[in-house]
Each structure stands twice: as C-alpha cells, then as structure tokens.
Short mmCIF file of C-alpha atoms in Angstrom, two decimals:
data_model
loop_
_atom_site.label_atom_id
_atom_site.label_comp_id
_atom_site.label_asym_id
_atom_site.label_seq_id
_atom_site.Cartn_x
_atom_site.Cartn_y
_atom_site.Cartn_z
CA MET A 1 12.63 15.52 -47.64
CA SER A 2 10.97 12.64 -49.43
CA LEU A 3 7.26 12.00 -49.31
CA ARG A 4 7.93 8.73 -47.56
CA ALA A 5 9.89 10.49 -44.83
CA VAL A 6 7.07 13.01 -44.35
CA LEU A 7 4.46 10.30 -44.21
CA SER A 8 6.43 8.25 -41.74
CA ARG A 9 6.25 11.23 -39.39
CA CYS A 10 2.47 11.29 -39.41
CA ASP A 11 1.51 8.67 -36.91
CA ASP A 12 -1.99 8.13 -38.33
CA TRP A 13 -0.74 7.47 -41.86
CA SER A 14 2.47 5.67 -41.16
CA TRP A 15 0.77 2.29 -41.68
CA LEU A 16 0.43 3.25 -45.33
CA ALA A 17 4.17 3.68 -45.76
CA PRO A 18 4.87 0.05 -46.76
CA ALA A 19 2.32 0.45 -49.58
CA LEU A 20 4.29 3.34 -51.15
CA PRO A 21 6.33 1.11 -53.51
CA LEU A 22 2.98 0.26 -55.14
CA ALA A 23 2.23 3.95 -55.80
CA PRO A 24 4.08 4.21 -59.18
CA LEU A 25 1.89 1.39 -60.41
CA VAL A 26 -1.19 3.62 -60.28
CA PRO A 27 -0.09 6.15 -63.00
CA LEU A 28 1.41 3.26 -64.98
CA ALA A 29 -1.92 1.47 -64.97
CA LEU A 30 -3.73 4.72 -65.89
CA CYS A 31 -1.36 5.22 -68.90
CA LEU A 32 -1.97 1.67 -70.04
CA VAL A 33 -5.74 2.14 -69.78
CA LEU A 34 -5.57 5.43 -71.77
CA LEU A 35 -3.30 3.99 -74.43
CA ASP A 36 -5.46 0.95 -74.87
CA SER A 37 -8.81 2.67 -74.41
CA GLN A 38 -9.79 2.06 -78.07
CA SER A 39 -8.88 -1.58 -78.38
CA ARG A 40 -9.23 -4.06 -75.54
CA THR A 41 -5.55 -5.06 -75.37
CA PRO A 42 -3.87 -6.98 -72.54
CA GLY A 43 -2.88 -3.57 -71.05
CA VAL A 44 -6.35 -3.18 -69.56
CA TRP A 45 -6.20 -6.61 -68.02
CA LEU A 46 -2.76 -5.75 -66.70
CA ALA A 47 -4.20 -2.61 -65.10
CA VAL A 48 -7.06 -4.57 -63.55
CA LEU A 49 -4.55 -7.10 -62.25
CA PHE A 50 -2.36 -4.39 -60.70
CA GLY A 51 -5.42 -2.67 -59.24
CA GLY A 52 -6.59 -5.95 -57.72
CA ALA A 53 -3.13 -6.63 -56.30
CA ALA A 54 -3.04 -3.15 -54.78
CA ALA A 55 -6.48 -3.66 -53.18
CA VAL A 56 -5.48 -7.00 -51.68
CA GLY A 57 -2.24 -5.46 -50.44
CA ALA A 58 -4.08 -2.55 -48.81
CA THR A 59 -6.54 -4.90 -47.12
CA LEU A 60 -3.73 -7.02 -45.72
CA LEU A 61 -1.95 -3.92 -44.47
CA ALA A 62 -5.12 -2.62 -42.82
CA LYS A 63 -5.58 -5.97 -41.07
CA ARG A 64 -2.02 -5.84 -39.82
CA ARG A 65 -2.59 -2.33 -38.54
CA ASP A 66 -5.77 -3.41 -36.70
CA ALA A 67 -3.93 -6.30 -35.10
CA ARG A 68 -1.17 -3.96 -33.98
CA LEU A 69 -3.67 -1.47 -32.56
CA ALA A 70 -5.48 -4.25 -30.71
CA ALA A 71 -2.17 -5.50 -29.28
CA ALA A 72 -1.25 -1.97 -28.21
CA GLU A 73 -4.64 -1.57 -26.55
CA ARG A 74 -4.22 -4.87 -24.71
CA GLU A 75 -0.80 -3.70 -23.57
CA THR A 76 -2.28 -0.42 -22.31
CA ILE A 77 -4.94 -2.28 -20.35
CA VAL A 78 -2.33 -4.61 -18.84
CA LEU A 79 -0.17 -1.59 -17.94
CA ALA A 80 -3.12 0.24 -16.40
CA GLU A 81 -3.93 -2.87 -14.35
CA GLN A 82 -0.31 -3.12 -13.24
CA VAL A 83 -0.28 0.53 -12.18
CA LEU A 84 -3.48 -0.08 -10.23
CA ARG A 85 -2.00 -3.15 -8.55
CA LEU A 86 1.22 -1.28 -7.72
CA GLY A 87 -0.77 1.63 -6.37
CA LYS A 88 -2.71 -0.80 -4.21
CA LEU A 89 0.47 -2.36 -2.87
CA ALA A 90 1.88 1.09 -2.15
CA ALA A 91 -1.32 1.97 -0.30
CA ILE A 92 -1.06 -1.23 1.75
CA GLY A 93 2.56 -0.33 2.44
CA GLU A 94 1.50 3.03 3.80
CA MET A 95 -1.00 1.31 6.06
CA ALA A 96 1.42 -1.41 7.12
CA ALA A 97 2.75 0.27 10.27
CA GLY A 98 -0.77 1.02 11.49
CA LEU A 99 -1.95 -2.51 10.70
CA ALA A 100 1.04 -4.08 12.43
CA HIS A 101 0.19 -2.06 15.53
CA GLU A 102 -3.43 -3.00 15.29
CA ILE A 103 -2.54 -6.69 15.21
CA ASN A 104 0.14 -6.32 17.85
CA ASN A 105 -2.29 -5.22 20.53
CA PRO A 106 -4.60 -8.24 20.41
CA VAL A 107 -1.54 -10.50 20.10
CA ALA A 108 -0.05 -8.93 23.24
CA ILE A 109 -3.34 -9.52 25.08
CA MET A 110 -3.55 -13.14 23.92
CA MET A 111 0.01 -13.77 25.09
CA GLU A 112 -0.68 -12.26 28.51
CA GLU A 113 -3.96 -14.13 28.95
CA ALA A 114 -2.31 -17.41 27.97
CA GLY A 115 0.51 -16.57 30.38
CA LEU A 116 -2.00 -15.87 33.15
CA GLY A 117 -3.58 -19.27 32.46
CA GLY A 118 -0.15 -20.81 32.77
CA ASP A 119 0.48 -18.93 36.04
CA ILE A 120 -2.80 -20.22 37.50
CA LEU A 121 -2.08 -23.81 36.53
CA ALA A 122 1.49 -23.59 37.80
CA ASP A 123 0.41 -22.16 41.18
CA GLY A 124 -1.91 -24.86 42.44
CA ALA A 125 -2.29 -28.53 41.58
CA VAL A 126 -6.07 -28.17 41.84
CA PRO A 127 -7.32 -24.71 40.79
CA GLU A 128 -9.89 -23.17 43.09
CA ALA A 129 -13.28 -21.95 41.89
CA GLU A 130 -12.02 -18.38 41.60
CA ASP A 131 -9.02 -19.48 39.55
CA LEU A 132 -11.23 -21.58 37.30
CA ALA A 133 -13.44 -18.58 36.63
CA GLU A 134 -10.31 -16.57 35.81
CA LEU A 135 -9.13 -19.31 33.45
CA ARG A 136 -12.47 -19.35 31.70
CA ARG A 137 -12.37 -15.58 31.32
CA ALA A 138 -8.80 -15.71 29.98
CA LEU A 139 -9.75 -18.30 27.37
CA GLY A 140 -12.76 -16.21 26.35
CA GLN A 141 -10.52 -13.19 26.00
CA ILE A 142 -8.04 -15.12 23.85
CA GLU A 143 -10.90 -16.09 21.56
CA THR A 144 -12.16 -12.49 21.39
CA GLN A 145 -8.73 -11.11 20.59
CA GLY A 146 -8.07 -13.83 18.02
CA ALA A 147 -11.30 -12.81 16.30
CA ARG A 148 -10.07 -9.20 16.35
CA CYS A 149 -6.88 -10.24 14.55
CA LYS A 150 -8.91 -12.22 12.03
CA GLU A 151 -11.08 -9.22 11.33
CA ILE A 152 -8.03 -7.09 10.57
CA THR A 153 -6.39 -9.65 8.29
CA HIS A 154 -9.71 -10.23 6.51
CA MET A 155 -10.04 -6.53 5.86
CA VAL A 156 -6.59 -6.39 4.29
CA LEU A 157 -7.15 -9.53 2.23
CA ALA A 158 -10.51 -8.29 1.03
CA PHE A 159 -8.83 -5.07 -0.08
CA ALA A 160 -5.95 -6.82 -1.81
CA ARG A 161 -8.21 -9.31 -3.56
CA THR A 162 -11.17 -7.22 -4.63
CA PRO A 163 -11.67 -8.33 -8.22
CA ASP A 164 -11.49 -5.66 -10.86
CA GLY A 165 -15.03 -6.07 -12.15
CA ARG A 166 -15.70 -3.04 -14.28
CA GLY A 167 -19.46 -3.30 -14.17
CA ASP A 168 -19.99 -3.79 -10.44
CA ALA A 169 -22.89 -2.00 -8.79
CA VAL A 170 -20.98 -0.38 -5.94
CA ASP A 171 -22.48 1.04 -2.77
CA VAL A 172 -20.17 4.05 -2.39
CA SER A 173 -21.17 4.74 1.23
CA ALA A 174 -20.47 1.14 2.30
CA LEU A 175 -17.13 1.23 0.54
CA ALA A 176 -16.24 4.56 2.17
CA GLU A 177 -17.11 3.04 5.57
CA GLU A 178 -14.85 0.08 4.81
CA MET A 179 -11.93 2.33 3.81
CA ALA A 180 -12.45 4.49 6.90
CA GLY A 181 -12.14 1.32 9.00
CA LEU A 182 -9.01 0.29 7.18
CA THR A 183 -7.30 3.65 7.71
CA ALA A 184 -8.65 4.40 11.21
CA LYS A 185 -5.49 3.25 12.93
CA ARG A 186 -3.19 5.25 10.69
CA ALA A 187 -5.39 8.30 11.33
CA ASP A 188 -5.19 7.61 15.04
CA TYR A 189 -1.40 7.58 14.99
CA ALA A 190 -1.31 10.69 12.82
CA LYS A 191 -3.40 12.46 15.52
CA VAL A 192 -6.20 12.84 12.99
CA LYS A 193 -9.87 12.66 13.94
CA LEU A 194 -11.61 10.70 11.21
CA THR A 195 -15.28 11.53 10.85
CA THR A 196 -17.76 10.19 8.30
CA ARG A 197 -21.10 11.49 7.12
CA LEU A 198 -22.27 8.87 4.68
CA ALA A 199 -25.62 9.07 2.94
CA PRO A 200 -27.70 5.91 3.41
CA ASN A 201 -29.55 4.34 0.48
CA LEU A 202 -27.42 5.88 -2.26
CA PRO A 203 -28.08 4.46 -5.71
CA PRO A 204 -25.15 2.24 -6.68
CA ALA A 205 -22.38 3.52 -8.93
CA THR A 206 -21.55 1.37 -11.94
CA CYS A 207 -17.80 0.93 -11.67
CA SER A 208 -15.05 -1.29 -10.42
CA ALA A 209 -15.13 -1.60 -6.62
CA SER A 210 -11.40 -2.20 -6.67
CA GLN A 211 -10.73 1.06 -8.50
CA LEU A 212 -13.04 2.98 -6.23
CA GLN A 213 -11.28 1.53 -3.18
CA GLN A 214 -7.98 2.73 -4.49
CA LEU A 215 -9.35 6.15 -5.32
CA LEU A 216 -10.63 6.56 -1.77
CA LEU A 217 -7.53 5.20 -0.16
CA ASN A 218 -5.29 7.51 -2.16
CA LEU A 219 -7.40 10.52 -1.21
CA ILE A 220 -7.44 9.51 2.46
CA ASN A 221 -3.69 8.83 2.56
CA ASN A 222 -3.08 12.13 0.82
CA ALA A 223 -5.18 14.01 3.37
CA LEU A 224 -3.37 12.28 6.25
CA ASP A 225 0.01 13.15 4.72
CA ALA A 226 -1.10 16.77 4.32
CA MET A 227 -1.85 17.06 8.05
CA GLU A 228 1.54 15.77 9.20
CA PRO A 229 2.92 16.24 11.80
CA ASP A 230 0.28 18.09 13.82
CA GLY A 231 -2.79 16.11 12.84
CA GLY A 232 -6.26 17.58 12.45
CA GLU A 233 -9.59 16.39 11.16
CA LEU A 234 -10.47 14.30 8.13
CA ARG A 235 -14.07 14.26 6.93
CA LEU A 236 -15.39 11.63 4.58
CA GLU A 237 -18.79 12.39 3.09
CA THR A 238 -21.11 10.96 0.46
CA ALA A 239 -24.24 12.51 -0.98
CA LEU A 240 -26.57 12.36 -3.96
CA GLU A 241 -26.61 15.55 -6.03
CA ASP A 242 -28.48 15.88 -9.35
CA GLY A 243 -28.33 12.17 -10.05
CA HIS A 244 -24.61 12.05 -9.29
CA ILE A 245 -22.95 10.34 -6.38
CA VAL A 246 -20.69 12.90 -4.74
CA LEU A 247 -17.85 11.84 -2.52
CA THR A 248 -15.79 14.42 -0.63
CA VAL A 249 -12.60 14.01 1.37
CA SER A 250 -11.70 17.12 3.39
CA ASP A 251 -8.71 17.78 5.60
CA THR A 252 -7.71 20.60 7.92
CA GLY A 253 -4.11 20.70 6.73
CA PRO A 254 -2.22 23.72 5.39
CA GLY A 255 -4.29 23.77 2.18
CA ILE A 256 -3.12 23.97 -1.41
CA PRO A 257 -2.05 27.26 -3.05
CA GLN A 258 -3.85 27.95 -6.36
CA ALA A 259 -0.67 27.53 -8.44
CA VAL A 260 -0.22 24.05 -6.99
CA ALA A 261 -3.93 23.16 -7.12
CA ASP A 262 -3.85 23.49 -10.90
CA ARG A 263 -1.19 20.82 -11.10
CA VAL A 264 -2.02 18.27 -8.39
CA PHE A 265 -3.57 15.82 -10.85
CA GLU A 266 -0.53 15.83 -13.14
CA PRO A 267 1.52 12.64 -13.01
CA PHE A 268 4.77 12.87 -11.03
CA PHE A 269 3.81 16.27 -9.60
CA THR A 270 4.52 16.23 -5.88
CA THR A 271 5.21 18.69 -3.11
CA LYS A 272 6.31 15.95 -0.75
CA ALA A 273 9.95 15.58 0.23
CA ALA A 274 12.17 13.55 -2.11
CA GLY A 275 11.57 9.85 -1.61
CA LYS A 276 8.31 10.44 0.21
CA GLY A 277 5.74 10.72 -2.55
CA THR A 278 5.73 9.30 -6.06
CA GLY A 279 3.58 12.09 -7.41
CA LEU A 280 1.32 9.41 -8.84
CA GLY A 281 -1.41 9.10 -6.19
CA LEU A 282 -3.65 11.94 -7.35
CA SER A 283 -2.94 11.37 -11.04
CA ILE A 284 -4.07 7.77 -10.57
CA CYS A 285 -7.19 9.12 -8.85
CA ALA A 286 -7.87 11.43 -11.78
CA GLY A 287 -7.32 8.55 -14.21
CA ILE A 288 -9.74 6.32 -12.32
CA VAL A 289 -12.41 9.01 -12.13
CA ARG A 290 -12.04 9.70 -15.85
CA GLN A 291 -12.44 6.00 -16.61
CA LEU A 292 -15.59 5.89 -14.50
CA GLY A 293 -17.04 8.80 -16.43
CA GLY A 294 -16.93 11.09 -13.42
CA ASP A 295 -15.28 14.27 -12.35
CA ILE A 296 -12.69 15.17 -9.71
CA ALA A 297 -11.85 18.63 -8.43
CA VAL A 298 -9.99 20.19 -5.53
CA SER A 299 -10.86 23.34 -3.63
CA SER A 300 -8.79 24.87 -0.89
CA THR A 301 -8.44 27.83 1.36
CA PRO A 302 -4.71 28.05 2.09
CA GLY A 303 -4.15 27.68 5.82
CA ARG A 304 -7.53 26.05 6.35
CA GLY A 305 -7.38 22.75 4.52
CA ALA A 306 -8.36 21.20 1.23
CA THR A 307 -11.39 19.34 -0.11
CA PHE A 308 -11.31 16.79 -2.91
CA ARG A 309 -14.68 16.29 -4.53
CA VAL A 310 -15.42 13.30 -6.74
CA SER A 311 -18.65 13.06 -8.65
CA LEU A 312 -19.67 9.74 -10.22
CA PRO A 313 -22.64 8.88 -12.40
CA ALA A 314 -25.21 6.81 -10.54
CA ALA A 315 -26.25 3.52 -12.12
CA PRO A 316 -29.54 3.90 -14.03
CA ALA A 317 -32.53 2.78 -11.99
CA ARG A 318 -34.00 -0.56 -13.09
CA MET B 1 8.29 -11.91 50.76
CA SER B 2 8.87 -9.76 53.79
CA ASP B 3 9.79 -6.57 51.93
CA ALA B 4 7.24 -3.99 50.87
CA PRO B 5 5.99 -4.83 47.40
CA ILE B 6 7.12 -2.69 44.45
CA ARG B 7 4.32 -0.29 43.54
CA VAL B 8 3.80 -0.18 39.80
CA LEU B 9 1.61 2.19 37.79
CA LEU B 10 0.66 0.73 34.40
CA VAL B 11 -0.38 3.36 31.85
CA ASP B 12 -1.79 1.97 28.59
CA ASP B 13 -5.06 2.66 26.81
CA GLU B 14 -5.50 -0.95 25.71
CA GLU B 15 -7.69 -2.00 28.63
CA GLY B 16 -7.62 -5.76 28.04
CA PHE B 17 -3.84 -5.70 27.96
CA THR B 18 -3.28 -3.47 30.98
CA GLU B 19 -5.72 -5.37 33.20
CA VAL B 20 -4.25 -8.80 32.54
CA LEU B 21 -0.71 -7.43 32.90
CA ALA B 22 -1.68 -6.00 36.31
CA LYS B 23 -3.14 -9.37 37.36
CA ARG B 24 0.01 -11.23 36.39
CA LEU B 25 2.26 -8.71 38.15
CA ARG B 26 0.09 -8.98 41.30
CA ARG B 27 0.49 -12.78 41.24
CA ARG B 28 4.24 -12.11 41.33
CA GLY B 29 4.03 -9.95 44.41
CA PHE B 30 3.88 -6.51 42.81
CA GLU B 31 1.31 -3.91 43.70
CA ALA B 32 -0.15 -2.83 40.38
CA VAL B 33 -2.49 0.04 39.54
CA VAL B 34 -3.96 0.57 36.08
CA ALA B 35 -4.40 3.93 34.32
CA LEU B 36 -6.00 3.92 30.87
CA THR B 37 -5.37 7.57 30.05
CA GLY B 38 -2.84 10.29 30.78
CA ALA B 39 -5.42 12.01 32.98
CA GLU B 40 -5.97 8.83 35.01
CA ALA B 41 -2.20 8.43 35.40
CA LEU B 42 -1.80 12.01 36.68
CA ALA B 43 -4.69 11.47 39.10
CA ALA B 44 -3.07 8.24 40.31
CA VAL B 45 0.35 9.78 41.03
CA ALA B 46 -1.38 12.65 42.80
CA SER B 47 -3.18 10.29 45.18
CA GLN B 48 -0.62 7.59 46.03
CA PRO B 49 3.11 6.94 45.77
CA PHE B 50 4.62 4.60 43.14
CA ASP B 51 8.04 3.14 42.61
CA VAL B 52 7.85 2.48 38.87
CA ALA B 53 5.61 3.71 36.05
CA VAL B 54 5.27 1.60 32.89
CA VAL B 55 4.01 3.96 30.21
CA ASP B 56 2.82 3.19 26.68
CA TYR B 57 4.07 5.45 23.89
CA ARG B 58 0.63 6.24 22.59
CA LEU B 59 -2.34 7.03 24.76
CA SER B 60 -5.75 8.20 23.65
CA ASP B 61 -5.41 11.60 25.34
CA ALA B 62 -1.64 12.04 25.61
CA ASP B 63 1.74 11.09 24.31
CA GLY B 64 3.71 8.83 26.64
CA LEU B 65 6.90 10.82 26.15
CA THR B 66 5.33 14.09 27.29
CA LEU B 67 3.30 12.42 30.04
CA LEU B 68 6.41 10.97 31.68
CA PRO B 69 8.05 14.27 32.78
CA ARG B 70 4.67 15.41 34.14
CA LEU B 71 4.33 12.26 36.24
CA ARG B 72 7.86 12.78 37.55
CA GLU B 73 7.08 16.39 38.39
CA VAL B 74 4.52 15.07 40.87
CA GLN B 75 6.71 12.21 42.07
CA PRO B 76 10.38 13.07 41.37
CA GLY B 77 11.63 9.67 42.60
CA LEU B 78 9.46 7.73 40.16
CA ALA B 79 11.41 5.36 37.89
CA ALA B 80 9.92 4.75 34.48
CA LEU B 81 9.85 2.26 31.63
CA MET B 82 8.38 2.99 28.22
CA LEU B 83 6.39 0.39 26.30
CA THR B 84 6.34 0.67 22.50
CA GLY B 85 4.79 -1.18 19.64
CA HIS B 86 7.95 -0.87 17.62
CA GLY B 87 11.55 -1.35 18.66
CA SER B 88 13.28 1.45 16.82
CA GLU B 89 16.51 3.03 18.02
CA GLU B 90 14.76 6.35 17.86
CA ALA B 91 12.18 5.11 20.37
CA ALA B 92 14.97 4.01 22.70
CA ARG B 93 16.69 7.38 22.43
CA GLU B 94 13.48 9.32 22.94
CA SER B 95 12.61 7.22 25.99
CA LEU B 96 15.94 7.96 27.62
CA ALA B 97 15.66 11.65 26.75
CA ALA B 98 12.23 11.79 28.40
CA GLY B 99 13.71 10.40 31.59
CA ALA B 100 12.78 6.72 31.25
CA ALA B 101 15.23 4.17 32.58
CA GLY B 102 14.52 1.88 29.66
CA HIS B 103 12.06 0.79 27.03
CA LEU B 104 10.43 -2.50 26.15
CA VAL B 105 8.83 -3.62 22.91
CA LYS B 106 5.29 -4.98 22.97
CA PRO B 107 4.41 -7.81 23.09
CA CYS B 108 7.10 -8.54 25.67
CA GLU B 109 7.63 -11.46 27.99
CA LEU B 110 6.18 -10.85 31.43
CA GLU B 111 9.36 -12.15 33.08
CA GLU B 112 11.33 -9.62 31.06
CA LEU B 113 9.04 -6.80 32.17
CA ALA B 114 9.07 -7.96 35.81
CA ALA B 115 12.86 -8.13 35.75
CA ALA B 116 13.09 -4.65 34.23
CA ILE B 117 10.71 -3.24 36.86
CA ARG B 118 12.77 -4.79 39.65
CA ALA B 119 15.96 -3.49 38.10
CA VAL B 120 14.83 0.12 37.92
CA ALA B 121 12.77 0.26 41.14
CA PRO B 122 14.48 2.74 43.49
CA GLY B 123 15.46 2.00 47.08
CA PRO B 124 16.85 -1.06 48.85
CA ALA B 125 13.49 -2.07 50.32
CA HIS B 126 12.82 -4.45 47.44
CA SER B 127 16.31 -5.87 47.51
CA PRO B 128 15.93 -9.65 47.69
CA ARG B 129 14.19 -10.19 44.36
CA ARG B 130 15.68 -7.15 42.73
CA ASP B 131 19.24 -8.31 43.42
CA ALA B 132 18.50 -11.65 41.88
CA HIS B 133 17.76 -9.94 38.59
CA ALA B 134 20.04 -6.92 38.73
#
C-alpha cells in the first residue's frame, strides 16, 4: 500500500494528499543545498525557489480546505434547520386531528347561531322584542366563537413561525404553558389528564424558543403516545435547581424497561409499530438539549410510567 | 301540528352548540332536552320518556358509544343518532354496532339532522312530517 493511499484514508490529513507530488522536491533541494554549501551556486537559489513554491502551494491548499470545511459546516447547519422544520411539521401533523376538532366545535356553533338568526327572521316580518334579544345573543355568540377559532389558528401560526433566534431569553414556564394549551385537545381525546406545575419567575434560559418548543412538543407527544390507548396522567413541571432550569415531563404509561431506556435517545430507535414512529423524536430532543448546553435523562419504573428530565443552563443574571 | 311532538334528548358537552341546537329544533316543533354529560343523559332518560337521542361521540365523562346501550337499557324503545367530529367509515360502523340508527358529521345542516330525527323516531304518532322526509 502506497503512502498516498494510507494518507488518503486518514480524514484529517487527506487535504495534504494533493501536495504529495511536491514531496520529492524536498530531498532534491536538500541535496542541492549540501552540494553547493561551499560556493553560492544557483542550486541554493533553486532550493529557495522550490521551498517558496511549496510554501505558497501549502497555503493555497490550506485555504481550500478551510473553504471546504466552512461549506460543510454551512451544509450541516442547513440540514439541522431542515430536520427541525420537518420535526415541527410532523408535530403539527400529530396535533392536526385535535386542532381540526377544536376548530370544528366553534364553527358548528357559529353555523347554528347564524341558522337560528335566519329562522327568527324567516318566522316573522317584524321580530318581537324577545326575538330581537335572541338575535342579539346569537350575534354575540358568533363573535365569541369566531374569536375562539382565531385564538386556535394564532396559536398554530405562532408555533409554526417562531423564529429560530439562538440567543433568545426564553421564559421556560410560559413556553411550557403555551405548549400545554396547544396539546390540551389531543390529551383530551387520548383520555389523558394534563396537569402543569410551573415555577413562576424562573430566570430565562438563553436558547432558541423555537427549538425549546419542539423539544417540549416531542416530549409531550411521546408521553401521550406511551399512554395509548387507555390514557392516564401527564405532568408538566418546571423548577429552578442549582442555577439550572429543570423541566420534567412525566407520564403514567407502561414505563420503559432499562434495556430500552439506554437506547431511547439513539436516532431511528423506536418501539412504536412500523409506520407509527420515525424513531427521531427523542434523538432530536437530545440533539437540541446538547446544542443548548443542557442535559436530558429518562427515569422509569416499568408499569408505573416514565419521566423525562431536561436541565438547561439559566441565562446569567444582568 | 296536531300530533304529539317528537321528544329529543341532545347529549353533547359543547354547551353553546347543544343549547342553540335545542332552540332551533324547538322552533321546528320538536321537544328538545339538553344533557351536557353522560350522567345528565342517564338522569334524563330515568325521569322522562324520549323518542330519539342524539349523542356526541366524545363526552367529558363518558364515551358516546358506551353511553348509548346504557340509555337504551333504561328506555329500550329509544332510537339513536350519533354525532361525530369526523366522518370515518369506522365511526359509521361503530355507531351501528352500538345500536344507533345512523350517524351525522358535525357541523351538520339542521334540516339534515331534523330529517334524520324524524326518520328514525319510532311510532306512527309523528307521521305527517316524518312521512314527508322518510
């Protein structure tokens, strides 16, 4: 095996490979320098010239390597952002049925109230006082229910559009409250009682709100999936412990056996039925937590549920 | 209308919806009673007779599909319609299996619901309007 072949296998050194043709020049130059060491013949100048050429070549190669590394890094960031966006879309997809229901109810009420208004107007040419009061109430109800729809769509849009600012000062409790609201309906349908115990006045966490939203949503969706089909209780808690913001998501599902618990954060690891889970949810969570400089761990008593605990560094006080 | 009105029990936990539905049915000559929970529905069938129950799939304290047989245990002649938020074939099958005469998808047209109630209401007492839609 040639030296070049060996070198090309070492990832860190492979950028040097194109410079190998220059290598024989080094001993050649040394010989010239030795031979001509007594008298300053053109050999020395030749050696200096070759040395200079080699240095320029190496610099150019190094620059090319840096450019490639920077491009690769940009690509990684773009990929990571795409994964985040896809994860977000998947999360919205999981919520879709619940959200459709949640919008359906106020829409059904608005349609009935409008219909009642139509009934009243169709019944009598001149509505009586009682009918007028009923009409006024129906219109008020339509407005109320319209506002309810708007609130739901705003919540979804806010989630989909949260900018990925990496240095946001995020109120973790407020965000947890928001995510609890967004998943309340799904929990309801899954026969899950969603309870929150969120610490007020937590110091903010320095991170991307968008990433933290996804982290929470993945953990919540995971807990809801774990409690299918019988339901149970999901507890969402935040606390401040030793200068760290601690966020826990606990379920009362079947729990996670130790052998599985060791692997839940691995990408593509899933215990869900084929086609049901991507095996990416928790690995994305772990990736996000790592990026935020925090820690994620799972503890479980099989048969009695599982608890995911995320600890994030609090933003330094100003 | 000279015939006795059709007595309808509306079971749905969405109060705003159930109340306005009851009002509109009353304007059309039905007798409508509202129950917001499974417990209220069971109490209602225990205290007065109904011809038709319109039951939502999901209630805060019960599941419409399991509530239905319990209502019919109290009033065996009770006809029933299920209301669902989604119109899946599975929902239709489950409704029939639970003893419902049919199922409607929310939000539905009131005329459609009224026609369905008339169509499934037992007995000839309500015949004039029922025949028109049967």
